[in-house]
């Protein structure tokens, strides 16, 4: 019996040891990932399912490292305590670290960039920097990257610690704090819930999401970093970023979206029901009104007595009036007329100025029904008229006709001048707003160029140590060269934006003067073709340049802009499904000297233009490509530049044949 008991005890101890070994083995084959965020698109729970960028990224890392990812959802403060506790089951968490401060724990390469800003109540002044926080009560989330950033730094404001950014927003509403410094992804979700709160500063702290490991799992971070780098090299990291952070595809809280959609559907249903009731009421009213009008018109069809003859003296006075005067009854019978332009009323080409056909009987009926004078503008051919209808006694109407062609032309000219003046002011304002970001691009690309020159030497040194090292799948020297070409293209594009903006300003202020210099026309063609190589690479572009090159007095950058615009228009005019796309030559650029003029000719075999389009082609903001992003400023600015160079532009075009644009400069050399 004693032997049997000892045997059972031994079997039990063996089973416990085997279970502990299995549990320890399972823990070694898994990574416990602690999450706390409820903010899309990083991580959140929808219908009980955890999802988000961090979760999907960690899941891929687990696949590459051969470990199962176990999700544990806790509060942020609990996760901070767990990751510093060696006995905790939490292995890794995702937190934001300031880009200038490292955490004491082992952390991964940066995952995704973010920043923190100041948030205040509506109506408070804008915060330009840390100095503006002096003396204010500022809510700081304990343990967050804002807390890490300011730790150990001098603080001239009163700090109020909170457990959540949402707690800070609640204190802000109550007036217990003046400012909340919050991370942007969280604040973006909270702002719709707290309408009185607004963003009141530019980014104060820049940070990046990192995976942070427990002390006991520091070696695990090496595996995570290797997997993370492998995902970046394979392009799968970029796919995840585009999926969760791509333009126009930012993830939202699905539960909130469903509630909003339900509320919207209820509102639309109520609106539809009200619309149906209103439509029924209007329909019933219209039926009653139609019945009343039919009865009234039936009564007015009775014969009326003829009016007394006008005296000869009154007749002579009316005959001497240069305007047409005609008296009608309600049956559209002419009772009297001075015979001046009376025939217009029966002319089928005589119509309202908006194009609506004119019907004399209907006009008389409407005037009598309204029983008040009416004045309308009319048109026939290129002449304009003003027609006045005056109801008088016995259901009669006097019609006065006065020609207003000259007044109409003056009014159109005045309206056009006013519109162009407004467009000029608008263009100047838009140009001013574009200049600021363009300057930032030019300044930043200069720094990138300097950095590339320094990195080139480091790249050569590292390549000697690691011959198989690549950058974005390319050999280091090829990648550095491509980066250099890309930065140059960005710089050239930014400078071109700046030049276009200056041209837009110049269009608004055409009185500016220029000091022109001798310009080689052939060189203008070659530079413009290089700048438009990306657009013209699918077309067959030929050149016929006069040698030696003609010389004109002008501004090279402005002439580049003119020719670039003409080349781009030619590319847009050529449809890839057209017959000309399969033919030999698509676009031809020619320089020549003709009739004491230097000519720059751009011809294409595109769709061509009709006469109506040709008449408005240089009008500001007129474009046939509005749906594809056309602004209508291109040829307008080009026309302005050409006039400033004392040149002229001749345009000939036929539908289905193509377009030829000839710019003629005065011969000065």
C-alpha positions as a printed NumPy array, in Angstrom:
array([[  0.   ,   0.   ,   0.   ],
       [  2.781,   2.464,   0.901],
       [  4.529,   1.706,  -2.385],
       [  1.27 ,   2.425,  -4.294],
       [  0.866,   5.816,  -2.516],
       [  4.476,   6.762,  -3.281],
       [  3.925,   5.83 ,  -6.916],
       [  0.838,   8.079,  -7.132],
       [  2.76 ,  10.991,  -5.566],
       [  5.573,  10.567,  -8.033],
       [  3.151,  10.506, -10.948],
       [  1.493,  13.698,  -9.648],
       [  4.785,  15.513,  -9.287],
       [  5.759,  14.432, -12.804],
       [  2.447,  15.716, -14.193],
       [  2.921,  19.072, -12.431],
       [  6.435,  19.384, -13.792],
       [  5.267,  18.464, -17.289],
       [  2.446,  21.044, -17.057],
       [  4.846,  23.747, -15.846],
       [  7.278,  22.876, -18.633],
       [  4.452,  23.065, -21.207],
       [  3.264,  26.407, -19.83 ],
       [  6.819,  27.778, -19.818],
       [  7.325,  26.474, -23.356],
       [  4.04 ,  28.097, -24.449],
       [  5.114,  31.415, -22.899],
       [  8.441,  31.248, -24.718],
       [  6.564,  30.628, -27.991],
       [  4.253,  33.658, -27.522],
       [  4.505,  37.426, -27.066],
       [  2.013,  39.06 , -24.719],
       [  1.205,  42.448, -26.284],
       [ -0.43 ,  44.966, -23.941],
       [ -2.735,  47.56 , -25.5  ],
       [ -4.758,  50.424, -24.038],
       [ -5.733,  52.73 , -26.857],
       [ -9.299,  53.169, -28.071],
       [ -8.177,  55.514, -30.83 ],
       [ -8.435,  54.646, -34.512],
       [ -6.418,  53.812, -36.498],
       [ -3.783,  52.683, -33.996],
       [ -5.815,  50.141, -32.029],
       [ -9.407,  49.8  , -30.902],
       [-12.117,  47.198, -30.404],
       [-15.18 ,  46.887, -32.633],
       [-17.893,  44.334, -31.787],
       [-15.454,  42.591, -29.461],
       [-12.702,  42.291, -32.101],
       [ -9.323,  43.981, -31.501],
       [ -7.959,  45.684, -34.604],
       [ -5.706,  48.545, -35.73 ],
       [ -2.301,  49.355, -37.179],
       [ -0.234,  48.372, -34.103],
       [ -2.112,  45.074, -33.709],
       [ -1.759,  44.05 , -37.362],
       [  1.916,  45.056, -37.391],
       [  2.638,  43.04 , -34.229],
       [  0.745,  40.071, -35.697],
       [  3.054,  40.116, -38.767],
       [  6.094,  40.377, -36.492],
       [  4.832,  37.32 , -34.605],
       [  4.541,  35.393, -37.889],
       [  8.107,  36.311, -38.873],
       [  9.512,  35.392, -35.441],
       [  7.437,  32.211, -35.194],
       [  5.62 ,  33.364, -32.049],
       [  1.951,  33.676, -31.236],
       [  0.723,  37.186, -30.302],
       [ -1.51 ,  37.303, -27.207],
       [ -3.468,  40.538, -26.666],
       [ -3.986,  41.874, -23.121],
       [ -6.059,  45.098, -22.843],
       [ -5.357,  47.225, -19.757],
       [ -5.267,  50.869, -18.778],
       [ -2.225,  52.929, -19.746],
       [ -1.043,  53.289, -16.14 ],
       [ -1.341,  49.502, -15.562],
       [  0.712,  48.802, -18.686],
       [  3.433,  51.226, -17.559],
       [  3.634,  49.417, -14.221],
       [  3.634,  45.978, -15.888],
       [  6.413,  46.788, -18.356],
       [  8.657,  47.852, -15.452],
       [  7.755,  44.742, -13.403],
       [  9.95 ,  41.719, -14.168],
       [  7.255,  39.346, -12.855],
       [  4.547,  40.764, -15.13 ],
       [  3.147,  38.646, -17.967],
       [  3.171,  41.674, -20.307],
       [  6.12 ,  41.409, -22.733],
       [  5.681,  44.376, -25.067],
       [  3.605,  47.56 , -25.232],
       [  3.331,  50.325, -27.828],
       [  4.021,  53.852, -26.546],
       [  5.02 ,  57.22 , -27.937],
       [  8.545,  58.464, -27.207],
       [  9.813,  61.998, -27.873],
       [ 12.255,  61.984, -30.765],
       [ 14.891,  63.68 , -28.586],
       [ 14.47 ,  61.483, -25.491],
       [ 15.131,  57.733, -25.129],
       [ 13.275,  55.581, -22.617],
       [ 15.226,  53.458, -20.157],
       [ 13.607,  50.24 , -21.389],
       [ 14.56 ,  48.479, -24.605],
       [ 12.57 ,  49.911, -27.497],
       [ 12.177,  49.173, -31.185],
       [ 12.934,  51.267, -34.227],
       [ 10.372,  54.072, -34.785],
       [  7.047,  52.729, -36.032],
       [  5.036,  55.847, -36.918],
       [  5.477,  59.572, -36.335],
       [  3.109,  61.73 , -34.279],
       [  3.128,  64.969, -32.298],
       [  1.484,  66.745, -29.373],
       [ -0.221,  70.141, -29.401],
       [ -1.878,  72.477, -26.929],
       [ -5.683,  72.477, -26.658],
       [ -7.751,  75.262, -25.049],
       [-11.351,  76.408, -24.932],
       [-12.841,  78.293, -27.867],
       [-11.994,  82.001, -27.876],
       [ -8.663,  81.653, -26.047],
       [ -5.533,  83.124, -27.607],
       [ -3.236,  81.061, -29.849],
       [ -0.222,  79.448, -28.131],
       [  2.95 ,  80.033, -30.136],
       [  5.326,  78.07 , -27.919],
       [  6.248,  76.904, -24.424],
       [  6.789,  80.505, -23.283],
       [  3.057,  81.205, -23.73 ],
       [  2.269,  78.572, -21.074],
       [  3.887,  80.643, -18.306],
       [  1.64 ,  80.831, -15.248],
       [ -1.058,  78.606, -16.779],
       [ -2.515,  75.392, -15.358],
       [ -1.471,  72.676, -17.804],
       [ -2.891,  69.116, -17.776],
       [ -0.217,  66.444, -18.45 ],
       [ -0.979,  62.723, -18.824],
       [  1.164,  60.87 , -16.301],
       [  3.704,  58.569, -17.98 ],
       [  2.826,  59.688, -21.537],
       [  5.458,  60.945, -23.951],
       [  4.641,  64.553, -23.022],
       [  5.5  ,  63.678, -19.412],
       [  8.731,  61.967, -20.534],
       [  9.681,  65.003, -22.632],
       [  9.3  ,  67.651, -19.898],
       [ 10.736,  65.521, -17.066],
       [ 13.872,  67.137, -15.703],
       [ 13.24 ,  70.378, -17.62 ],
       [ 12.42 ,  73.727, -16.107],
       [  8.67 ,  74.333, -16.088],
       [  7.259,  77.835, -15.82 ],
       [  3.676,  76.591, -15.68 ],
       [  1.58 ,  74.796, -13.032],
       [  1.443,  71.105, -13.901],
       [ -1.76 ,  69.124, -13.262],
       [ -1.305,  65.338, -13.602],
       [ -4.154,  63.327, -15.165],
       [ -4.581,  59.63 , -15.912],
       [ -6.111,  60.157, -19.39 ],
       [ -6.183,  62.914, -21.97 ],
       [ -9.976,  62.731, -21.754],
       [ -9.749,  63.585, -18.058],
       [ -7.725,  66.663, -19.047],
       [-10.429,  67.721, -21.515],
       [-13.085,  67.317, -18.807],
       [-11.06 ,  69.503, -16.409],
       [-10.658,  72.045, -19.208],
       [-14.452,  72.215, -19.671],
       [-14.902,  72.693, -15.918],
       [-12.336,  75.507, -15.858],
       [ -9.96 ,  73.63 , -13.514],
       [ -7.09 ,  73.776, -16.04 ],
       [ -6.213,  76.31 , -18.737],
       [ -4.412,  74.097, -21.281],
       [ -4.216,  70.386, -22.156],
       [ -1.152,  69.105, -24.025],
       [ -2.355,  65.988, -25.831],
       [ -1.131,  63.556, -28.47 ],
       [ -2.785,  64.285, -31.848],
       [ -4.376,  60.872, -32.563],
       [ -6.203,  60.836, -29.22 ],
       [ -7.204,  64.503, -29.448],
       [ -8.613,  63.978, -32.932],
       [-11.061,  61.402, -31.517],
       [-11.944,  63.475, -28.44 ],
       [-12.602,  66.845, -30.13 ],
       [-16.035,  65.84 , -31.57 ],
       [-17.064,  64.811, -28.031],
       [-16.008,  68.168, -26.53 ],
       [-17.153,  70.955, -28.935],
       [-15.902,  73.866, -26.723],
       [-12.305,  72.554, -27.057],
       [-10.116,  73.469, -30.013],
       [ -6.526,  73.036, -31.192],
       [ -4.653,  76.226, -30.268],
       [ -1.009,  75.688, -31.282],
       [  1.354,  74.213, -33.809],
       [  3.1  ,  70.944, -32.787],
       [  5.029,  71.465, -29.543],
       [  6.6  ,  67.982, -29.281],
       [  7.406,  65.517, -32.038],
       [  7.411,  61.86 , -31.186],
       [  7.298,  58.375, -32.656],
       [  5.474,  55.173, -31.75 ],
       [  7.804,  52.428, -30.532],
       [  7.45 ,  48.922, -29.132],
       [  8.858,  48.853, -25.572],
       [  9.756,  45.517, -23.897],
       [  9.835,  44.312, -20.325],
       [ 13.221,  44.188, -18.562],
       [ 13.219,  40.395, -18.714],
       [ 12.559,  40.355, -22.464],
       [ 15.216,  42.782, -23.668],
       [ 16.596,  40.123, -26.031],
       [ 13.167,  39.794, -27.624],
       [ 13.434,  43.385, -28.888],
       [ 16.294,  42.349, -31.184],
       [ 14.003,  39.812, -32.864],
       [ 11.214,  42.406, -33.118],
       [ 13.568,  44.962, -34.688],
       [ 14.853,  42.394, -37.207],
       [ 11.279,  41.503, -38.193],
       [ 10.302,  45.18 , -38.363],
       [ 13.236,  45.962, -40.661],
       [ 12.378,  42.958, -42.822],
       [  8.813,  44.279, -43.213],
       [ 10.157,  47.696, -44.214],
       [ 12.55 ,  46.237, -46.789],
       [  9.837,  44.045, -48.297],
       [  7.433,  46.961, -48.647],
       [  4.802,  45.327, -46.448],
       [  5.284,  48.021, -43.779],
       [  4.42 ,  50.673, -46.394],
       [  1.294,  48.702, -47.313],
       [  0.145,  48.673, -43.681],
       [  0.825,  52.406, -43.329],
       [ -1.16 ,  53.108, -46.504],
       [ -3.982,  50.873, -45.295],
       [ -4.396,  52.536, -41.891],
       [ -3.038,  56.052, -42.448],
       [ -3.467,  56.598, -46.231],
       [ -4.906,  59.883, -47.52 ],
       [ -8.69 ,  59.846, -47.431],
       [ -8.704,  56.429, -45.69 ],
       [ -8.096,  57.281, -42.05 ],
       [ -9.868,  54.759, -39.797],
       [-12.628,  55.876, -37.476],
       [-14.492,  54.477, -34.545],
       [-16.968,  52.173, -36.308],
       [-19.493,  52.157, -33.468],
       [-19.611,  55.964, -33.482],
       [-19.912,  55.993, -37.267],
       [-22.804,  53.523, -37.146],
       [-24.644,  55.678, -34.597],
       [-24.095,  58.805, -36.721],
       [-25.306,  57.018, -39.839],
       [-28.402,  55.798, -37.983],
       [-29.154,  59.335, -36.789],
       [-28.632,  60.637, -40.307],
       [-30.936,  57.964, -41.755],
       [-33.671,  58.871, -39.258],
       [-33.256,  62.574, -40.09 ],
       [-33.446,  61.878, -43.831],
       [-36.549,  59.737, -43.344],
       [-38.279,  62.491, -41.383],
       [-37.226,  65.038, -43.988],
       [-38.604,  62.798, -46.757],
       [-41.914,  62.403, -44.954],
       [-42.229,  66.162, -44.485],
       [-41.338,  66.637, -48.162],
       [-44.061,  64.206, -49.246],
       [-46.661,  66.034, -47.143],
       [-45.514,  69.397, -48.471],
       [-45.578,  68.098, -52.059],
       [-49.123,  66.826, -51.621],
       [-50.228,  70.165, -50.191],
       [-48.595,  72.126, -53.021],
       [-50.063,  69.76 , -55.629],
       [-53.551,  70.27 , -54.202],
       [-53.046,  74.044, -54.147],
       [-51.84 ,  74.022, -57.745],
       [-54.881,  72.054, -58.87 ],
       [-57.176,  74.585, -57.22 ],
       [-55.197,  77.467, -58.709],
       [-55.22 ,  75.916, -62.185],
       [-58.971,  75.421, -61.991],
       [-59.428,  79.04 , -60.931],
       [-57.186,  80.296, -63.776],
       [-59.069,  78.226, -66.345],
       [-62.353,  79.692, -65.13 ],
       [-60.923,  83.22 , -65.261],
       [-59.537,  82.735, -68.784],
       [-62.901,  81.335, -69.946],
       [-64.637,  84.466, -68.703],
       [-62.093,  86.763, -70.409],
       [-62.705,  85.128, -73.778],
       [-65.939,  87.063, -74.097],
       [-65.93 ,  89.724, -76.691],
       [-64.962,  93.234, -75.64 ],
       [-66.046,  96.497, -77.11 ],
       [-63.64 ,  98.272, -79.363],
       [-61.912, 101.231, -77.804],
       [-62.589, 104.77 , -78.98 ],
       [-60.426, 106.092, -81.75 ],
       [-57.538, 108.205, -80.655],
       [-57.407, 111.748, -81.817],
       [-55.224, 112.626, -84.788],
       [-53.16 , 114.933, -82.624],
       [-52.429, 112.101, -80.164],
       [-51.715, 109.829, -83.134],
       [-49.151, 112.279, -84.549],
       [-47.47 , 112.648, -81.179],
       [-47.164, 108.869, -80.766],
       [-45.966, 108.479, -84.358],
       [-43.127, 110.896, -83.568],
       [-41.837, 108.721, -80.67 ],
       [-38.719, 106.786, -81.857],
       [-39.642, 103.777, -79.706],
       [-42.272, 101.232, -80.649],
       [-45.672, 101.729, -78.997],
       [-48.431,  99.179, -79.583],
       [-51.835,  98.625, -77.968],
       [-53.195,  95.071, -77.71 ],
       [-56.316,  93.489, -76.293],
       [-56.245,  90.203, -74.449],
       [-56.804,  88.274, -77.713],
       [-53.493,  89.681, -78.999],
       [-55.288,  91.854, -81.545],
       [-53.376,  95.035, -82.418],
       [-55.698,  97.935, -81.628],
       [-53.2  , 100.678, -82.431],
       [-49.477, 101.082, -83.21 ],
       [-47.075, 103.839, -84.255],
       [-45.493, 101.243, -86.592],
       [-41.987, 101.617, -85.057],
       [-40.451,  98.132, -84.724],
       [-43.912,  96.594, -84.289],
       [-42.848,  93.694, -86.521],
       [-40.416,  92.461, -83.856],
       [-43.307,  91.172, -81.734],
       [-44.246,  88.655, -84.433],
       [-40.677,  87.775, -85.473],
       [-39.853,  84.131, -84.474],
       [-36.204,  85.143, -83.787],
       [-37.31 ,  87.678, -81.167],
       [-36.735,  86.021, -77.75 ],
       [-36.022,  86.715, -74.097],
       [-32.403,  87.478, -73.244],
       [-32.103,  84.147, -71.401],
       [-32.941,  82.292, -74.625],
       [-36.576,  81.475, -73.813],
       [-38.911,  81.82 , -76.803],
       [-41.245,  84.816, -76.861],
       [-44.978,  84.3  , -77.3  ],
       [-47.032,  87.477, -77.64 ],
       [-50.315,  85.942, -76.561],
       [-48.782,  84.37 , -73.469],
       [-46.974,  87.602, -72.572],
       [-50.221,  89.582, -72.805],
       [-52.071,  86.988, -70.759],
       [-49.407,  87.033, -68.038],
       [-49.39 ,  90.82 , -67.891],
       [-53.167,  90.989, -67.583],
       [-53.196,  88.222, -64.969],
       [-50.548,  89.998, -62.88 ],
       [-52.302,  93.361, -63.514],
       [-49.06 ,  95.307, -63.083],
       [-46.348,  96.7  , -65.309],
       [-43.56 ,  94.36 , -66.393],
       [-40.148,  95.1  , -67.882],
       [-38.048,  92.434, -69.62 ],
       [-34.872,  92.371, -71.731],
       [-35.177,  90.909, -75.234],
       [-32.757,  89.954, -78.014],
       [-32.828,  89.392, -81.752],
       [-29.56 ,  88.617, -83.485],
       [-26.86 ,  90.937, -82.084],
       [-29.288,  93.684, -81.026],
       [-30.897,  94.038, -77.601],
       [-34.257,  95.576, -76.689],
       [-36.168,  96.503, -73.56 ],
       [-39.866,  95.571, -73.619],
       [-42.359,  97.142, -71.195],
       [-45.898,  95.807, -70.771],
       [-48.409,  98.105, -69.039],
       [-51.954,  96.766, -68.383],
       [-54.627,  99.462, -68.713],
       [-58.423,  99.563, -68.535],
       [-60.696,  97.181, -70.431],
       [-58.195,  94.284, -70.388],
       [-55.755,  95.996, -72.721],
       [-51.962,  96.135, -72.687],
       [-49.604,  98.787, -74.032],
       [-46.221,  97.413, -75.206],
       [-43.222,  99.758, -75.445],
       [-40.064,  98.67 , -77.323],
       [-36.743, 100.507, -76.872],
       [-33.41 ,  99.444, -78.377],
       [-30.709,  99.019, -75.669],
       [-27.866,  97.455, -77.66 ],
       [-25.386, 100.188, -76.72 ],
       [-26.378, 100.144, -73.032],
       [-26.085,  96.331, -72.973],
       [-22.573,  96.477, -74.427],
       [-21.506,  99.061, -71.867],
       [-22.993,  97.01 , -69.025],
       [-21.22 ,  93.858, -70.226],
       [-17.923,  95.71 , -70.432],
       [-18.396,  97.071, -66.927],
       [-19.322,  93.62 , -65.542],
       [-16.295,  92.045, -67.246],
       [-13.993,  94.708, -65.84 ],
       [-15.417,  94.216, -62.349],
       [-15.086,  90.412, -62.605],
       [-11.503,  90.591, -63.818],
       [-10.645,  93.038, -61.035],
       [-12.11 ,  90.623, -58.476],
       [-10.22 ,  87.704, -60.042],
       [ -7.021,  89.741, -59.865],
       [ -7.49 ,  90.387, -56.153],
       [ -8.307,  86.706, -55.582],
       [ -5.241,  85.611, -57.572],
       [ -2.966,  87.863, -55.517],
       [ -4.329,  86.404, -52.282],
       [ -3.97 ,  82.787, -53.47 ],
       [ -0.426,  83.462, -54.678],
       [  0.527,  84.873, -51.281],
       [ -0.79 ,  81.776, -49.486],
       [  1.066,  79.386, -51.84 ],
       [  4.403,  81.188, -51.395],
       [  4.739,  80.133, -47.739],
       [  4.634,  76.301, -48.204],
       [  6.737,  76.635, -51.362],
       [  9.44 ,  78.403, -49.366],
       [  9.369,  75.606, -46.795],
       [  9.855,  73.015, -49.574],
       [ 12.836,  74.883, -51.045],
       [ 14.417,  75.319, -47.601],
       [ 13.877,  71.668, -46.66 ],
       [ 15.198,  70.237, -49.944],
       [ 18.391,  72.262, -49.506],
       [ 18.931,  70.497, -46.177],
       [ 18.234,  67.113, -47.811],
       [ 20.798,  67.849, -50.549],
       [ 23.441,  68.646, -47.909],
       [ 22.519,  65.48 , -46.004],
       [ 22.788,  63.339, -49.173],
       [ 26.32 ,  64.599, -49.821],
       [ 27.331,  63.641, -46.275],
       [ 25.517,  60.273, -46.446],
       [ 27.214,  59.423, -49.74 ],
       [ 30.609,  59.056, -48.032],
       [ 29.092,  57.025, -45.185],
       [ 27.324,  54.838, -47.757],
       [ 30.573,  54.081, -49.592],
       [ 32.291,  53.179, -46.322],
       [ 29.442,  50.906, -45.176],
       [ 29.186,  49.221, -48.574],
       [ 32.801,  48.125, -48.309],
       [ 31.948,  46.416, -45.017],
       [ 28.665,  44.929, -46.281],
       [ 28.789,  44.336, -50.094],
       [ 25.238,  42.964, -50.105],
       [ 23.691,  46.054, -48.465],
       [ 20.966,  47.733, -50.537],
       [ 18.838,  50.878, -50.176],
       [ 15.206,  50.43 , -51.205],
       [ 16.226,  47.41 , -53.264],
       [ 18.94 ,  49.305, -55.18 ],
       [ 22.713,  49.36 , -54.97 ],
       [ 23.801,  52.135, -52.562],
       [ 25.541,  54.229, -55.23 ],
       [ 22.504,  53.909, -57.567],
       [ 20.097,  54.721, -54.725],
       [ 22.136,  57.792, -53.668],
       [ 22.18 ,  58.943, -57.307],
       [ 18.409,  58.439, -57.625],
       [ 17.828,  60.323, -54.364],
       [ 19.997,  63.158, -55.615],
       [ 18.046,  63.322, -58.901],
       [ 14.743,  63.212, -56.98 ],
       [ 15.78 ,  66.053, -54.675],
       [ 16.878,  68.095, -57.692],
       [ 13.487,  67.435, -59.338],
       [ 11.693,  68.536, -56.169],
       [ 13.834,  71.673, -56.001],
       [ 13.166,  72.476, -59.653],
       [  9.436,  71.827, -59.173],
       [  9.289,  74.077, -56.095],
       [ 11.106,  76.844, -57.926],
       [  8.694,  76.436, -60.818],
       [  5.752,  76.752, -58.399],
       [  7.345,  79.898, -57.043],
       [  7.73 ,  81.28 , -60.562],
       [  4.103,  80.452, -61.407],
       [  2.978,  82.154, -58.202],
       [  4.996,  85.221, -59.151],
       [  3.35 ,  85.151, -62.577],
       [ -0.03 ,  84.95 , -60.884],
       [  0.889,  88.005, -58.834],
       [  2.098,  89.699, -61.971],
       [ -1.253,  88.913, -63.607],
       [ -2.959,  90.713, -60.735],
       [ -0.498,  93.634, -61.01 ],
       [  0.276,  93.957, -64.747],
       [  2.009,  97.295, -64.342],
       [  5.303,  95.694, -63.183],
       [  8.286,  96.344, -65.418],
       [ 11.137,  93.972, -66.316],
       [ 14.71 ,  94.278, -67.375],
       [ 15.028,  91.782, -70.222],
       [ 18.207,  90.101, -71.422],
       [ 19.169,  88.344, -74.677],
       [ 17.669,  84.832, -74.628],
       [ 18.512,  81.89 , -76.908],
       [ 15.159,  80.574, -78.194],
       [ 16.548,  77.076, -78.94 ],
       [ 17.799,  76.839, -75.356],
       [ 14.318,  77.741, -74.101],
       [ 12.946,  74.811, -76.15 ],
       [ 15.563,  72.355, -74.84 ],
       [ 15.078,  73.333, -71.174],
       [ 11.28 ,  73.156, -71.482],
       [ 11.473,  69.679, -73.05 ],
       [ 13.684,  68.488, -70.201],
       [ 11.233,  69.823, -67.603],
       [  8.28 ,  68.148, -69.341],
       [ 10.044,  64.867, -70.097],
       [  7.734,  62.955, -67.753],
       [  4.617,  64.174, -69.602],
       [  6.015,  63.77 , -73.122],
       [  7.74 ,  60.407, -72.719],
       [  4.722,  58.494, -74.112],
       [  4.459,  60.782, -77.159],
       [  6.645,  61.262, -80.215],
       [  7.981,  64.82 , -79.889],
       [ 10.028,  66.222, -82.774],
       [ 11.912,  69.515, -83.051],
       [ 12.94 ,  71.662, -86.013],
       [ 15.27 ,  74.295, -84.556],
       [ 16.828,  77.051, -86.653],
       [ 20.645,  77.169, -86.576],
       [ 22.133,  79.399, -85.382],
       [ 19.536,  79.881, -82.685],
       [ 17.438,  83.084, -82.882],
       [ 17.95 ,  85.556, -80.024],
       [ 15.115,  87.522, -78.374],
       [ 15.024,  90.027, -75.526],
       [ 13.119,  88.571, -72.611],
       [ 12.975,  86.666, -69.32 ],
       [ 14.117,  83.042, -69.679],
       [ 12.051,  81.687, -66.773],
       [  8.871,  83.291, -68.08 ],
       [  9.468,  81.95 , -71.597],
       [ 10.095,  78.497, -70.079],
       [  6.716,  78.787, -68.356],
       [  4.987,  79.725, -71.623],
       [  6.476,  76.848, -73.616],
       [  5.965,  74.314, -70.783],
       [  2.305,  75.286, -70.655],
       [  1.911,  74.909, -74.422],
       [  3.618,  71.479, -74.362],
       [  1.406,  70.276, -71.497],
       [ -1.718,  71.501, -73.313],
       [ -0.606,  69.609, -76.419],
       [ -0.177,  66.421, -74.343],
       [ -3.674,  66.824, -72.854],
       [ -5.126,  67.38 , -76.34 ],
       [ -3.798,  64.044, -77.652],
       [ -6.038,  61.165, -76.625],
       [ -4.296,  57.84 , -76.337],
       [ -7.228,  56.065, -77.972],
       [ -7.168,  58.376, -81.018],
       [ -5.79 ,  57.389, -84.424],
       [ -2.985,  59.951, -84.093],
       [ -1.608,  58.09 , -81.094],
       [ -0.563,  55.252, -83.377],
       [  0.917,  57.586, -86.004],
       [  4.472,  58.843, -86.178],
       [  4.608,  62.442, -85.002],
       [  2.447,  63.771, -82.13 ],
       [  4.009,  67.123, -81.173],
       [  6.364,  69.334, -83.179],
       [  8.288,  72.376, -81.925],
       [  9.862,  74.688, -84.475],
       [ 11.892,  77.904, -84.409],
       [ 12.219,  80.126, -87.463],
       [ 12.471,  83.681, -88.779],
       [  9.457,  84.845, -90.815],
       [  8.511,  88.339, -92.051],
       [ 10.929,  90.176, -89.75 ],
       [  9.734,  88.132, -86.756],
       [ 11.277,  85.339, -84.717],
       [  8.704,  82.547, -84.531],
       [  8.276,  79.787, -81.94 ],
       [  5.701,  77.281, -83.247],
       [  4.111,  74.426, -81.257],
       [  1.822,  72.093, -83.216],
       [  0.015,  68.931, -82.138],
       [ -2.249,  66.308, -83.688],
       [ -4.729,  66.388, -80.819],
       [ -8.478,  66.784, -80.594],
       [ -8.502,  70.437, -81.718],
       [-10.892,  73.196, -80.634],
       [-14.131,  74.64 , -81.962],
       [-14.616,  78.349, -82.664],
       [-16.393,  79.038, -79.365],
       [-13.478,  77.583, -77.373],
       [-10.907,  79.509, -79.46 ],
       [-12.626,  82.797, -78.641],
       [-12.278,  82.207, -74.889],
       [ -9.003,  80.268, -74.755],
       [ -7.025,  83.107, -73.097],
       [ -9.826,  84.172, -70.759],
       [ -8.817,  83.853, -67.065],
       [-10.209,  80.734, -65.357],
       [-11.742,  79.377, -68.58 ],
       [-10.863,  75.693, -69.05 ],
       [-12.242,  72.605, -70.785],
       [-10.49 ,  70.361, -68.238],
       [-12.223,  71.518, -65.04 ],
       [-13.119,  67.936, -64.04 ],
       [ -9.481,  66.775, -64.394],
       [ -7.936,  69.6  , -62.375],
       [ -7.56 ,  72.407, -64.968],
       [ -7.581,  75.933, -63.479],
       [ -7.885,  78.013, -66.65 ],
       [ -4.915,  80.197, -65.704],
       [ -2.281,  78.642, -67.99 ],
       [ -2.923,  80.348, -71.335],
       [ -4.148,  83.496, -69.577],
       [ -0.779,  83.927, -67.831],
       [  1.023,  82.942, -71.065],
       [ -0.892,  85.606, -72.97 ],
       [  0.121,  88.17 , -70.377],
       [  3.803,  87.169, -70.57 ],
       [  3.78 ,  87.25 , -74.383],
       [  2.282,  90.751, -74.418],
       [  4.901,  91.943, -71.919],
       [  7.579,  90.666, -74.351],
       [  6.004,  92.801, -77.123],
       [  5.106,  89.599, -78.961],
       [  1.84 ,  88.176, -80.257],
       [  0.278,  84.708, -80.269],
       [ -1.61 ,  83.243, -83.235],
       [ -3.755,  80.136, -82.66 ],
       [ -5.294,  77.981, -85.384],
       [ -7.177,  74.786, -84.596],
       [ -9.562,  72.321, -86.225],
       [-11.616,  69.655, -84.508],
       [-10.127,  66.207, -85.053],
       [ -7.069,  67.666, -86.87 ],
       [ -5.01 ,  69.427, -84.205],
       [ -3.791,  72.844, -83.084],
       [ -0.938,  75.145, -84.153],
       [  0.216,  77.97 , -81.85 ],
       [  2.691,  80.498, -83.266],
       [  4.419,  83.052, -81.015],
       [  6.011,  85.932, -82.957],
       [  8.753,  88.022, -81.315],
       [ 10.1  ,  91.243, -82.795],
       [ 13.404,  90.742, -84.62 ],
       [ 15.987,  92.661, -82.54 ],
       [ 19.27 ,  90.886, -83.53 ]])
